[in-house]
Amino acid sequence: MTYLPPPAEELRFLDAELRRLDAHRARLLARRAWLVSVLQSAAPGPAAPPSTGPTPTAGPRPEASAPRVQNVLLVLGGVLLTIAAMAFTLVSWGHLGIAGRAAVLGTVTAAALAAPVPLLRRGLRSTAESVAGLGLALTVLDAYALHAAALAGTDGTAYSAVATTVLAALWAAYGTALDALRLPRPAALAAAQLPLLLAAVAADAGPYGISAALLLTATADAAAALLVTSPALRTVRIAAAIGAYGMGGWGLLGALWLSWTAPGPGAAARAAALLLPASAVALTAAWRTAGPIGAGGTTSTTGPTDAPTASGAASPARPGRPLTTTLPTATALLGALLLLAALGGLLRVVLPGGWAVPAELLAGLALLAALGVPRLPERVRHGVAGASAAVQGLALLGALPLVAVALFGPLGQVDRPWSGAPADARDAVTVHAPWLSHSGPALAVLGILAAALALLVRNAAWRPQALAGAAALAWAAVLSLPAALELPYVAGLLLLGLLTVAVLALPVLPPTGTVLALVTSVDLAFLALADRTATLTALSALSVLYAAASARSRCAPVTAPAALAYATALACATGAAAGWQASHTALLVLVAPAAAVAVAPRLAATARVACEVTGAAAALVAVGLAVTDAPVLALVLSSLGVLAAATAVRPDRRSAGYAAAALFALAAWVRLAAWEVTAPEAYTLPVTLPALLVGAWRRRRDPLTGSWPAYGPGLAVTLLPSLAALWRDEGWPRPLLLGSAALLITLLGARHRLRAPLVLGGAVLVLTALHELAPYLVQFADALPRWVPPALAGLLLLALGATYERRLRDVRRVRDVLGRMN
């Protein structure tokens, strides 16, 4: 047998073991910390154990490399020397004579420019670059000093133009002579950005001259960036590219503004003369940076896009670099847009009435012909195509307001139905919106874009989408045509009707055609609201059209609900035209739910659900129209109950039977309310009897069905309202009948061992008896002494306390027994 020590001894043993484990864990953690410190230490040699002394720590690591420190020192030295030279020139210049001034500046400048030669021979390239930068800065000060001392009477801007030209030439020659220096040639290129601009300002050339100077400078920069291919001149190429985009950007902004604000053909032609060369330069640069056509139609990334390696040799640009992938496309896009902008500026002043937009759109589409140029790089093709797409998008955006007015303008007829036929189609759509000018060009834009999509897109993958877009654009143009041409009101209605029929029968992409036809028909229906005859005619035609179109299964999910909706609207309009009351019109509206019940079984699943939902919506419209007349409302509800019952006959719509029962019950209640019947049993018994029959039928089919789901709802519908009415009724027939019924239900529940009848019947029987005995109980309570209720409450509390104490005693006894067993 296993020995079990007493609890006190076992507890002491466990505490000792836990203390031993804690001590061992502390030793392990200390050892781990020492090992981590040894691994992180950078000191060479074997690490000493912890007992020999503190663990040596690694020395501080340098935060900057030696070349970086050297460059910083050299740059700071050059900057300080330049500042000192500027201070000398500006402050101490006047204290020297002309000879002294020339001697000082000449000596210092010559020394600064000559010092890089021995420095380069000794291999001090960075120091040579710093001193050369100081020398270049001194030449600028020399130019300033020369103007201040000897040429103070000359024009400052013109002198600056000449000085920057001379400095750019001198710096370029100096950089060519000392080929190892990187700074002079980019500095010369930076100085070359100013001469033409300063000369234009000095000559008062105006905005055209200044823009031309900026663009010429940018053209020279672009040529330098494209022609300089040596890896050693990479900094020159980068500086030229920056200058081309910087100066060209400012020049293009000015040229575009001049083209946009040109008052006449002459000014527009001068602006175009600025934009066209810039476009040619951008397209040429895009072609060159994209590279020649390689094998398989791809473009090479060699040439100007190569980058120098550390050894000075050129290495091919890696695939996927942003500069070699996006730059040619963006540059080609810019060049094509500039070409179109130059043409657009001319067209704007030549063509009147907004017709410049369609002409510009045709030019953008004609630009797509450039995509067929042989050996055109793929990235350039993308840029040109993007420019054409941008022009098409802007043209379409300008035409959308016309379509919006034509599409949403008829909604304004809701505020004044049957107010009389408008004078023309334009008056019909401008009830609450002003008409837009230049509607003719907008229609032309829609037609051109539709034709372009239909004729130019030949790719098999994109052909269906292109045809759908062309159909949508053509539809928008025809929809806007009546208002744009100010056709007669009836002619506009006929054109919209024909458009609905044509689009509904469109063989290209049936879903698109069906949706466009539905939108057109809705527009037609609202537009016809202005005249009574037009409303009835349009709704009748649309109901028949969509009913006939529902024969095609591919269109039925849209056309069948649309036919029911238009039939509902036609019924309402017919009742209003005949002068009927709204409740009488509701009887005519019931035709739509009846048609839905009859047609839905013959449709596909999707169309069937849509048809039934539309029929239910029409039923709600009928109920809303009949709500003011109780007898008619009862008739409408009972008719809808019949339709729901007919739907429930189908095996897949058995749940509609609940709706039918609810509708029949509502119809009975409305009729009883119309007869001013107030007894709740009259309302509840017609529901209770069918519910009990359904419960019995359920239990027969499934004997496991409980009595609560089978009989509980039916019994509660009558018993609970009757019990509530009992407490407000002072007569004797209701208590007698309700008590008898409750007794009978209780006995039947006991006989058949059913819980729901037993509980409900017994509860109602007890409450009915209490209601009848309530007066006597009140009299008995009045006859009792006042101390009896507190005494009864005290006895109850004492009994509960004794019971609680007994339970606690039993729990303690069980705990003691379990303790002795341990």
PDB file of N, CA and C in Angstrom, residues 94 144 168 182 219 236 277 309 342 426 442 498 601 728 744:
ATOM      1  N   GLY A  94      35.717  99.097 -51.485  1.00  0.00           N
ATOM      2  CA  GLY A  94      35.869 100.534 -51.714  1.00  0.00           C
ATOM      3  C   GLY A  94      37.147 101.117 -51.153  1.00  0.00           C
ATOM      4  N   TYR A 144      30.804  90.553 -60.774  1.00  0.00           N
ATOM      5  CA  TYR A 144      30.090  91.587 -60.015  1.00  0.00           C
ATOM      6  C   TYR A 144      30.988  92.804 -59.760  1.00  0.00           C
ATOM      7  N   ALA A 168      29.569  80.762 -68.257  1.00  0.00           N
ATOM      8  CA  ALA A 168      29.254  79.399 -68.686  1.00  0.00           C
ATOM      9  C   ALA A 168      30.318  78.872 -69.637  1.00  0.00           C
ATOM     10  N   ARG A 182      34.489  67.105 -61.421  1.00  0.00           N
ATOM     11  CA  ARG A 182      33.084  66.891 -61.769  1.00  0.00           C
ATOM     12  C   ARG A 182      32.238  68.160 -61.666  1.00  0.00           C
ATOM     13  N   THR A 219      15.160  73.355 -74.653  1.00  0.00           N
ATOM     14  CA  THR A 219      15.528  72.526 -75.802  1.00  0.00           C
ATOM     15  C   THR A 219      17.024  72.219 -75.806  1.00  0.00           C
ATOM     16  N   VAL A 236      26.591  65.830 -65.650  1.00  0.00           N
ATOM     17  CA  VAL A 236      26.161  66.798 -66.664  1.00  0.00           C
ATOM     18  C   VAL A 236      24.804  66.403 -67.234  1.00  0.00           C
ATOM     19  N   PRO A 277       7.225  73.325 -81.457  1.00  0.00           N
ATOM     20  CA  PRO A 277       8.612  72.845 -81.267  1.00  0.00           C
ATOM     21  C   PRO A 277       8.807  72.125 -79.941  1.00  0.00           C
ATOM     22  N   THR A 309      29.195  52.551 -63.370  1.00  0.00           N
ATOM     23  CA  THR A 309      29.468  51.745 -62.183  1.00  0.00           C
ATOM     24  C   THR A 309      30.628  52.358 -61.426  1.00  0.00           C
ATOM     25  N   ALA A 342      -1.687  72.973 -78.943  1.00  0.00           N
ATOM     26  CA  ALA A 342      -1.423  73.981 -79.965  1.00  0.00           C
ATOM     27  C   ALA A 342      -2.536  74.015 -80.997  1.00  0.00           C
ATOM     28  N   ARG A 426     -37.726  70.800 -75.541  1.00  0.00           N
ATOM     29  CA  ARG A 426     -36.799  71.505 -74.661  1.00  0.00           C
ATOM     30  C   ARG A 426     -37.528  72.078 -73.451  1.00  0.00           C
ATOM     31  N   ALA A 442     -21.919  69.219 -78.296  1.00  0.00           N
ATOM     32  CA  ALA A 442     -21.976  68.094 -77.360  1.00  0.00           C
ATOM     33  C   ALA A 442     -22.546  66.847 -78.030  1.00  0.00           C
ATOM     34  N   LEU A 498     -39.470  55.126 -79.830  1.00  0.00           N
ATOM     35  CA  LEU A 498     -38.725  54.347 -80.818  1.00  0.00           C
ATOM     36  C   LEU A 498     -37.343  53.965 -80.283  1.00  0.00           C
ATOM     37  N   PRO A 601     -45.094  31.652 -62.402  1.00  0.00           N
ATOM     38  CA  PRO A 601     -44.684  30.240 -62.541  1.00  0.00           C
ATOM     39  C   PRO A 601     -44.079  29.906 -63.890  1.00  0.00           C
ATOM     40  N   ARG A 728     -62.617  44.117 -17.895  1.00  0.00           N
ATOM     41  CA  ARG A 728     -63.320  45.372 -18.134  1.00  0.00           C
ATOM     42  C   ARG A 728     -64.827  45.173 -18.297  1.00  0.00           C
ATOM     43  N   LEU A 744     -63.349  23.340 -20.520  1.00  0.00           N
ATOM     44  CA  LEU A 744     -63.344  22.318 -21.566  1.00  0.00           C
ATOM     45  C   LEU A 744     -61.938  22.097 -22.125  1.00  0.00           C
TER      46      LEU A 744
END
